[in-house]
Amino acid sequence: MLTHVSISHLAIVEDAQVEFQRGFNVLTGETGAGKSILIGAISLLAGKKASSDSVRQGQSQAYVEGVVELSRDSPAWQFLEECGITFEDTSVIIKRIISSNGKNKVLLNQQVSTVATLTKFAQYWLDVTSQHGQQKLTDPLAQIEMLDQAGDYQDVLAVYQQRYIQLRSKKQELQSLLTKKEKAQAEKDFLTFQWQELSKAQLQIGQLEELQNQYSRIKNGKEIADLVGNIYRQISGDHGVMPQISQTLRSVEKLAKLDTDFEPYITQISDISVTLQELASQAQQLRATMGMSESEADELNSRISFLQKIEKKYGSVEQAVAKRDEIKAKLDLVSEESDVQWQLEKTISAMEELLQKEAQTLTAKRKKNANTLSKAITAEVQYLGMQDAKIDIQCLDWMQILQV
C-alpha cells in the first residue's frame, strides 16, 4: 500500500507531506484546496506522463516522492528483480523529478528507471476505481485475478507461475539458439570457406614474430656469423676471457683460505663464469642453425607473407585464432555433432509435462473456488433485492490456463 507522498513545487503546491494509514482514508477540502493535485501526484508515481507545465511558476523542477509498502510474498518483488531494482526491506521508494525544460527523471529505490516500468509496477500496489470501473469485470485476466484472490491456494499458484516463467525462459533460449542456427545455416558456405582458410593456416600465437626473427638471421647471416664467431673466440678461445677467469678464480679461492673477507668474491666470479659459458653455448647453437638452403629460405619468406596477409585481414594472428574458434562454434550449430538443441527440446518437454500437472492441480482448485464464490456472490446480490439473479463463474480448463 501507499504509505507516504511528498510533493514539492508541483502546480500551486510549494511543499506537502501526506501520510496514509492502514484502512480507509478520506481526502476532503474546498474547491482549490489541492485534492486533484494530490491525485495527480499519485498518478505520476503510477507512471502518468509528466508535463513541464506542472512545475510551479518560478521553479526549475518539481518533485514527487512516494513510499510503497509491500508484503513479503508479493509478486512485485520478482518483477523488481527482473527490472534490476535492488531492495533491502519491504519498502519501495518511487521518485519523479519533473524539469521545466522537459528533462525528467524516474527513480526506483534511488536507481534510474523508466515511466513504462512505473506503469507496470503500479499494477502491484494501485487499483483505480472510476466511473467506468465495472468494465474491468469483462477482462478475463482480471476475472482470474479476482478468483485467485478469493481462494486459499496461493502456494499452488506461486509454484505454477514460477514454473511457467522458467518454461518461458527455456523457450526463449531455444528460440535464440534456433535463430543463431538459421543465421549460421544461411552463412554456412561462407563460414566453411573461412574455417578452411584459417584451419589450413595452422595458426599459432607468436609464430609470426618467431619467423620474422629467423628471417632476420638469414638476411643478416654473414654479419651475425662474424659476430657469433668473435663472441665465441673472445670467451672460449685460447686467448679468451674464460681461461683468465678460471686462473683468477683459483687464485681467489686460495686467497680466501688465508683471508675469509675474500670468500664472497668466489661466488661472484663463479656467476660471471657461468654467464659467459651460457653465452658461448648460445652463440654456438646459433651458428649451428645458421645454415639454411635457398628453398628453405623461400618457404620461410612465403610463410611470413601469408601470416602478414592474415594479420592484415583479421587485425592480428590472435584475432584470427579467435575468429577461427568463433566460426567453429557457429558451424557446430548446423552440424550433426551439436546436441544443444536436442537437450533444450528434451528439457522443455519435461518442463511442459510437469507444468501440465501443476495446471491440472491449479484448475481443480480454481473450479472448487469458483463454485464457492459463485454461491457467495449470488447470495449477496439476492440479499440486495434481486431475487432471481444468479452468478455462475465458469473456470478455464488446464489447457487454456497453460496459454495464459
Coordinates of C-alpha atoms in Angstrom, one line a residue:
M1 CA 0.0 0.0 0.0
L2 CA 1.0 3.6 -0.5
T3 CA 2.0 5.0 2.9
H4 CA 3.6 8.4 2.2
V5 CA 3.5 11.0 -0.5
S6 CA 5.8 14.0 -0.7
I7 CA 5.2 16.9 -3.1
S8 CA 7.5 19.9 -3.9
H9 CA 6.8 22.7 -6.4
L10 CA 4.1 20.8 -8.2
A11 CA 1.4 23.2 -9.7
I12 CA 0.4 25.5 -6.9
V13 CA 1.8 23.3 -4.1
E14 CA 5.1 24.5 -2.7
D15 CA 5.6 21.7 -0.2
A16 CA 3.2 19.0 1.1
Q17 CA 3.6 15.8 3.0
V18 CA 0.7 13.2 3.2
E19 CA 0.7 10.1 5.4
F20 CA -1.8 7.3 4.7
Q21 CA -2.8 5.0 7.5
R22 CA -3.8 1.4 7.0
G23 CA -7.6 1.1 6.4
F24 CA -9.9 3.7 4.9
N25 CA -8.5 7.2 4.2
V26 CA -10.6 10.1 3.0
L27 CA -9.5 13.3 1.3
T28 CA -11.8 16.3 1.9
G29 CA -11.5 20.1 1.3
E30 CA -12.9 23.0 -0.5
T31 CA -12.6 23.5 -4.2
G32 CA -9.0 24.6 -5.0
A33 CA -7.6 23.0 -1.8
G34 CA -5.3 20.8 -3.8
K35 CA -7.1 17.4 -3.8
S36 CA -6.8 16.9 -7.5
I37 CA -3.1 17.9 -7.3
L38 CA -2.5 15.1 -4.8
I39 CA -4.4 12.6 -7.0
G40 CA -2.3 13.9 -9.9
A41 CA 0.9 13.3 -7.9
I42 CA -0.1 9.7 -7.1
S43 CA -0.8 9.2 -10.8
L44 CA 2.7 10.4 -11.6
L45 CA 4.0 7.8 -9.2
A46 CA 2.0 5.2 -11.1
G47 CA 3.5 6.2 -14.4
K48 CA 1.4 9.0 -15.8
K49 CA 3.2 11.1 -18.4
A50 CA 4.7 14.3 -16.8
S51 CA 4.4 17.8 -18.3
S52 CA 6.8 20.7 -17.7
D53 CA 3.8 22.9 -17.3
S54 CA 3.1 21.3 -14.0
V55 CA 6.3 22.8 -12.5
R56 CA 5.4 25.6 -10.1
Q57 CA 6.0 29.0 -11.6
G58 CA 9.4 30.4 -10.8
Q59 CA 10.9 26.9 -10.1
S60 CA 13.2 24.8 -12.3
Q61 CA 12.0 21.4 -11.0
A62 CA 9.1 19.7 -9.3
Y63 CA 9.5 16.6 -7.1
V64 CA 7.0 13.8 -6.2
E65 CA 8.1 11.0 -4.0
G66 CA 6.1 8.1 -2.6
V67 CA 6.7 5.2 -0.3
V68 CA 5.0 1.8 -1.1
E69 CA 4.9 -1.0 1.5
L70 CA 4.6 -4.5 0.0
S71 CA 4.0 -7.8 1.7
R72 CA 7.0 -10.2 1.6
D73 CA 5.1 -12.7 -0.6
S74 CA 4.1 -10.1 -3.1
P75 CA 4.8 -11.0 -6.8
A76 CA 6.1 -7.4 -7.1
W77 CA 9.4 -8.5 -5.7
Q78 CA 10.0 -10.8 -8.7
F79 CA 9.0 -8.0 -11.1
L80 CA 11.5 -5.6 -9.5
E81 CA 14.3 -8.2 -9.6
E82 CA 13.6 -8.8 -13.3
C83 CA 13.9 -5.0 -13.8
G84 CA 17.3 -4.9 -11.9
I85 CA 15.9 -2.9 -9.0
T86 CA 17.6 -3.8 -5.6
F87 CA 15.8 -3.6 -2.3
E88 CA 16.6 -4.3 1.3
D89 CA 13.3 -4.3 3.1
T90 CA 9.5 -4.2 2.3
S91 CA 9.5 -0.5 1.3
V92 CA 9.9 0.8 -2.3
I93 CA 10.6 4.5 -2.8
I94 CA 9.3 6.0 -6.1
K95 CA 10.5 9.4 -7.1
R96 CA 9.6 11.6 -10.1
I97 CA 11.7 14.7 -11.0
I98 CA 10.0 17.0 -13.5
S99 CA 12.0 19.8 -15.0
S100 CA 10.7 22.9 -16.6
N101 CA 13.0 22.3 -19.6
G102 CA 11.3 19.0 -20.3
K103 CA 14.1 16.7 -19.0
N104 CA 12.5 14.4 -16.5
K105 CA 13.9 11.5 -14.3
V106 CA 12.4 8.4 -12.7
L107 CA 14.0 6.7 -9.7
L108 CA 13.0 3.4 -8.1
N109 CA 14.9 2.9 -4.8
Q110 CA 17.4 5.5 -5.9
Q111 CA 18.0 3.7 -9.2
V112 CA 17.3 5.2 -12.5
S113 CA 14.2 3.6 -14.1
T114 CA 11.5 4.4 -16.7
V115 CA 7.9 5.5 -16.9
A116 CA 7.0 2.2 -18.5
T117 CA 8.4 0.3 -15.5
L118 CA 6.4 2.6 -13.1
T119 CA 3.2 1.8 -15.1
K120 CA 3.8 -1.9 -14.8
F121 CA 4.9 -1.7 -11.1
A122 CA 1.7 0.3 -10.3
Q123 CA -0.3 -2.8 -11.0
Y124 CA 1.0 -4.4 -7.8
W125 CA 0.1 -1.5 -5.4
L126 CA -2.6 0.7 -7.0
D127 CA -6.1 -0.1 -8.1
V128 CA -8.1 2.8 -9.5
T129 CA -11.9 2.6 -9.4
S130 CA -13.6 5.2 -11.5
Q131 CA -16.9 5.9 -13.2
H132 CA -16.4 3.1 -15.7
G133 CA -14.5 0.8 -13.4
Q134 CA -17.1 -2.0 -13.9
Q135 CA -15.7 -2.6 -17.4
K136 CA -12.8 -4.4 -15.7
L137 CA -15.2 -7.2 -15.0
T138 CA -15.1 -8.1 -18.7
D139 CA -11.4 -8.6 -18.7
P140 CA -10.6 -12.4 -18.5
L141 CA -7.2 -11.7 -16.8
A142 CA -8.9 -9.5 -14.2
Q143 CA -11.5 -12.3 -13.7
I144 CA -8.9 -14.9 -13.0
E145 CA -7.0 -12.5 -10.7
M146 CA -10.2 -11.8 -8.6
L147 CA -10.9 -15.6 -8.5
D148 CA -7.4 -16.3 -7.2
Q149 CA -7.5 -13.5 -4.7
A150 CA -10.6 -15.1 -3.1
G151 CA -9.0 -18.6 -2.9
D152 CA -6.7 -20.2 -0.4
Y153 CA -4.3 -21.8 -2.9
Q154 CA -1.7 -19.1 -3.3
D155 CA 1.1 -21.6 -2.7
V156 CA -0.1 -23.7 -5.7
L157 CA -0.5 -20.6 -7.8
A158 CA 3.0 -19.4 -6.9
V159 CA 4.6 -22.8 -7.9
Y160 CA 2.7 -22.8 -11.2
Q161 CA 3.7 -19.2 -12.0
Q162 CA 7.4 -19.9 -11.2
R163 CA 7.5 -23.0 -13.4
Y164 CA 5.7 -21.1 -16.2
I165 CA 8.3 -18.4 -16.0
Q166 CA 11.1 -21.0 -16.1
L167 CA 9.5 -22.7 -19.1
R168 CA 9.1 -19.4 -21.0
S169 CA 12.8 -18.6 -20.3
K170 CA 13.8 -22.0 -21.7
K171 CA 11.7 -21.5 -24.8
Q172 CA 13.3 -18.1 -25.3
E173 CA 16.7 -19.7 -25.0
L174 CA 15.7 -22.3 -27.6
Q175 CA 14.3 -19.7 -29.9
S176 CA 17.6 -17.7 -29.6
L177 CA 19.5 -20.9 -30.5
L178 CA 17.3 -21.6 -33.5
T179 CA 17.7 -18.0 -34.7
K180 CA 21.5 -18.4 -34.5
K181 CA 21.3 -21.7 -36.1
E182 CA 19.2 -20.3 -39.0
K183 CA 21.7 -17.5 -39.5
A184 CA 24.6 -19.9 -39.4
Q185 CA 22.9 -22.1 -41.9
A186 CA 22.4 -19.2 -44.3
E187 CA 26.1 -18.3 -43.9
K188 CA 27.3 -21.9 -43.9
D189 CA 29.2 -21.7 -47.3
F190 CA 31.0 -18.5 -46.4
L191 CA 31.7 -19.7 -42.9
T192 CA 33.1 -23.0 -44.2
F193 CA 35.3 -21.1 -46.6
Q194 CA 36.7 -19.0 -43.7
W195 CA 37.1 -22.1 -41.5
Q196 CA 39.1 -23.9 -44.1
E197 CA 41.3 -20.9 -44.7
L198 CA 42.0 -20.4 -41.1
S199 CA 42.2 -24.1 -40.2
K200 CA 44.6 -24.8 -43.0
A201 CA 46.8 -21.8 -41.9
Q202 CA 47.7 -23.8 -38.7
L203 CA 47.9 -20.5 -36.8
Q204 CA 50.0 -20.3 -33.7
I205 CA 50.1 -17.2 -31.5
G206 CA 53.6 -15.7 -31.6
Q207 CA 54.6 -17.6 -34.7
L208 CA 54.9 -14.6 -37.0
E209 CA 57.3 -12.9 -34.7
E210 CA 59.4 -16.0 -34.4
L211 CA 59.6 -16.5 -38.2
Q212 CA 60.4 -12.8 -38.7
N213 CA 63.3 -13.3 -36.3
Q214 CA 64.5 -16.3 -38.2
Y215 CA 64.3 -14.5 -41.5
S216 CA 66.3 -11.6 -40.0
R217 CA 69.0 -14.0 -39.1
I218 CA 69.2 -15.3 -42.7
K219 CA 69.0 -11.8 -44.2
N220 CA 71.9 -10.7 -41.9
G221 CA 73.6 -14.1 -41.9
K222 CA 77.2 -13.0 -42.6
E223 CA 77.2 -10.2 -40.1
I224 CA 75.6 -12.5 -37.4
A225 CA 78.1 -15.3 -38.2
D226 CA 81.0 -12.9 -37.8
L227 CA 79.7 -11.6 -34.5
V228 CA 78.9 -15.0 -33.2
G229 CA 82.4 -16.2 -34.1
N230 CA 84.0 -13.2 -32.4
I231 CA 81.9 -13.7 -29.3
Y232 CA 82.9 -17.4 -29.0
R233 CA 86.6 -16.7 -29.6
Q234 CA 86.6 -13.8 -27.1
I235 CA 85.0 -16.1 -24.4
S236 CA 86.4 -19.6 -25.0
G237 CA 89.3 -19.2 -27.4
D238 CA 93.0 -19.8 -26.4
H239 CA 93.3 -16.1 -25.6
G240 CA 89.6 -15.6 -24.5
V241 CA 88.5 -14.5 -21.1
M242 CA 87.4 -17.9 -19.8
P243 CA 91.0 -19.2 -19.2
Q244 CA 91.9 -16.0 -17.4
I245 CA 88.7 -16.0 -15.3
S246 CA 89.5 -19.7 -14.4
Q247 CA 93.0 -18.7 -13.2
T248 CA 91.6 -15.7 -11.4
L249 CA 89.0 -17.9 -9.6
R250 CA 91.7 -20.4 -8.5
S251 CA 93.8 -17.5 -7.1
V252 CA 90.8 -16.0 -5.2
E253 CA 89.9 -19.4 -3.8
K254 CA 93.5 -19.8 -2.4
L255 CA 93.4 -16.2 -1.0
A256 CA 90.0 -16.8 0.7
K257 CA 91.6 -19.7 2.6
L258 CA 94.1 -17.2 4.1
D259 CA 91.6 -14.3 4.4
T260 CA 87.9 -15.0 4.7
D261 CA 87.0 -11.5 3.6
F262 CA 87.6 -12.7 0.0
E263 CA 85.1 -15.6 0.2
P264 CA 82.1 -13.5 -1.3
Y265 CA 84.2 -12.9 -4.5
I266 CA 84.3 -16.6 -5.2
T267 CA 80.6 -16.8 -5.8
Q268 CA 80.5 -13.6 -7.8
I269 CA 83.4 -14.8 -10.1
S270 CA 81.7 -18.2 -10.4
D271 CA 78.4 -16.5 -11.5
I272 CA 80.3 -14.5 -14.2
S273 CA 81.9 -17.7 -15.4
V274 CA 78.6 -19.4 -15.7
T275 CA 77.0 -16.5 -17.6
L276 CA 79.9 -16.4 -20.1
Q277 CA 79.7 -20.1 -20.6
E278 CA 75.9 -19.9 -21.3
L279 CA 76.6 -17.0 -23.8
A280 CA 79.2 -19.1 -25.6
S281 CA 76.9 -22.1 -25.8
Q282 CA 74.1 -19.9 -27.1
A283 CA 76.4 -18.5 -29.8
Q284 CA 77.4 -22.0 -30.8
Q285 CA 73.8 -23.1 -31.1
L286 CA 73.0 -20.0 -33.2
R287 CA 76.0 -20.8 -35.5
A288 CA 74.7 -24.4 -35.9
T289 CA 71.2 -23.1 -37.1
M290 CA 72.6 -20.5 -39.5
G291 CA 72.8 -23.0 -42.3
M292 CA 69.6 -22.8 -44.4
S293 CA 69.1 -23.7 -48.1
E294 CA 67.7 -21.3 -50.6
S295 CA 64.4 -23.3 -50.9
E296 CA 64.0 -23.3 -47.1
A297 CA 64.6 -19.5 -47.0
D298 CA 61.9 -19.0 -49.8
E299 CA 59.5 -21.2 -47.9
L300 CA 60.1 -19.2 -44.7
N301 CA 59.6 -16.0 -46.6
S302 CA 56.3 -17.3 -48.1
R303 CA 55.0 -18.3 -44.7
I304 CA 55.8 -14.9 -43.3
S305 CA 53.9 -13.2 -46.2
F306 CA 50.9 -15.4 -45.7
L307 CA 50.7 -14.7 -42.0
Q308 CA 51.1 -11.0 -42.7
K309 CA 48.0 -11.2 -45.0
I310 CA 46.1 -13.0 -42.3
E311 CA 47.1 -10.2 -39.9
K312 CA 46.0 -7.5 -42.3
K313 CA 42.7 -9.3 -42.9
Y314 CA 41.8 -10.0 -39.3
G315 CA 43.8 -7.4 -37.3
S316 CA 46.3 -9.8 -35.8
V317 CA 47.1 -13.5 -35.6
E318 CA 45.5 -13.6 -32.1
Q319 CA 42.3 -12.2 -33.6
A320 CA 42.4 -14.6 -36.4
V321 CA 42.6 -17.5 -33.9
A322 CA 39.6 -16.1 -32.0
K323 CA 37.7 -15.8 -35.3
R324 CA 38.5 -19.3 -36.2
D325 CA 37.2 -20.6 -32.9
E326 CA 34.0 -18.4 -33.3
I327 CA 33.4 -19.8 -36.7
K328 CA 33.9 -23.4 -35.5
A329 CA 31.2 -22.8 -32.8
K330 CA 28.7 -21.5 -35.4
L331 CA 29.4 -24.4 -37.7
D332 CA 28.8 -26.8 -34.8
L333 CA 25.3 -25.3 -34.6
V334 CA 24.4 -26.6 -38.0
S335 CA 26.3 -29.9 -37.7
E336 CA 25.0 -33.2 -36.5
E337 CA 27.6 -33.2 -33.8
S338 CA 25.8 -30.4 -31.8
D339 CA 23.2 -31.8 -29.4
V340 CA 22.5 -28.5 -27.6
Q341 CA 19.1 -28.1 -29.4
W342 CA 18.2 -31.7 -28.6
Q343 CA 19.0 -31.2 -24.9
L344 CA 16.9 -28.0 -24.8
E345 CA 13.9 -29.6 -26.5
K346 CA 14.1 -32.5 -24.1
T347 CA 14.3 -30.2 -21.1
I348 CA 11.3 -28.1 -22.4
S349 CA 9.3 -31.2 -23.0
A350 CA 9.9 -32.4 -19.4
M351 CA 9.1 -28.9 -18.1
E352 CA 5.8 -28.8 -20.1
E353 CA 4.8 -32.2 -18.7
L354 CA 5.4 -31.0 -15.2
L355 CA 3.6 -27.7 -15.8
Q356 CA 0.6 -29.5 -17.1
K357 CA 0.3 -31.4 -13.9
E358 CA 0.6 -28.2 -11.9
A359 CA -2.0 -26.6 -14.2
Q360 CA -4.4 -29.5 -13.6
T361 CA -4.0 -29.1 -9.8
L362 CA -4.5 -25.3 -10.1
T363 CA -7.6 -25.8 -12.3
A364 CA -9.2 -28.1 -9.7
K365 CA -8.5 -25.5 -7.0
R366 CA -10.0 -22.7 -9.2
K367 CA -13.1 -24.7 -10.1
K368 CA -13.8 -25.5 -6.4
N369 CA -13.3 -21.9 -5.5
A370 CA -15.4 -20.7 -8.5
N371 CA -18.3 -22.8 -7.2
T372 CA -17.9 -21.4 -3.6
L373 CA -17.5 -17.8 -4.9
S374 CA -20.5 -18.1 -7.2
K375 CA -22.8 -19.1 -4.4
A376 CA -21.4 -16.3 -2.1
I377 CA -21.9 -13.6 -4.7
T378 CA -25.3 -14.9 -5.7
A379 CA -26.4 -14.7 -2.0
E380 CA -25.1 -11.1 -1.7
V381 CA -26.9 -10.0 -4.9
Q382 CA -30.2 -11.7 -3.9
Y383 CA -29.9 -10.1 -0.4
L384 CA -29.8 -6.7 -2.2
G385 CA -33.3 -7.4 -3.7
M386 CA -32.5 -9.2 -7.0
Q387 CA -34.1 -12.4 -6.0
D388 CA -33.9 -14.1 -9.5
A389 CA -30.2 -13.1 -10.0
K390 CA -27.6 -15.9 -10.2
I391 CA -23.9 -15.6 -10.6
D392 CA -22.2 -18.6 -12.3
I393 CA -18.3 -18.5 -12.7
Q394 CA -17.1 -20.8 -15.4
C395 CA -13.4 -21.8 -14.9
L396 CA -10.9 -22.4 -17.8
D397 CA -9.6 -25.9 -18.2
W398 CA -5.9 -26.5 -17.7
M399 CA -5.1 -26.5 -21.5
Q400 CA -6.4 -22.9 -21.6
I401 CA -4.6 -21.9 -18.4
L402 CA -1.4 -23.1 -20.0
Q403 CA -1.7 -20.4 -22.6
V404 CA -2.3 -17.6 -20.1

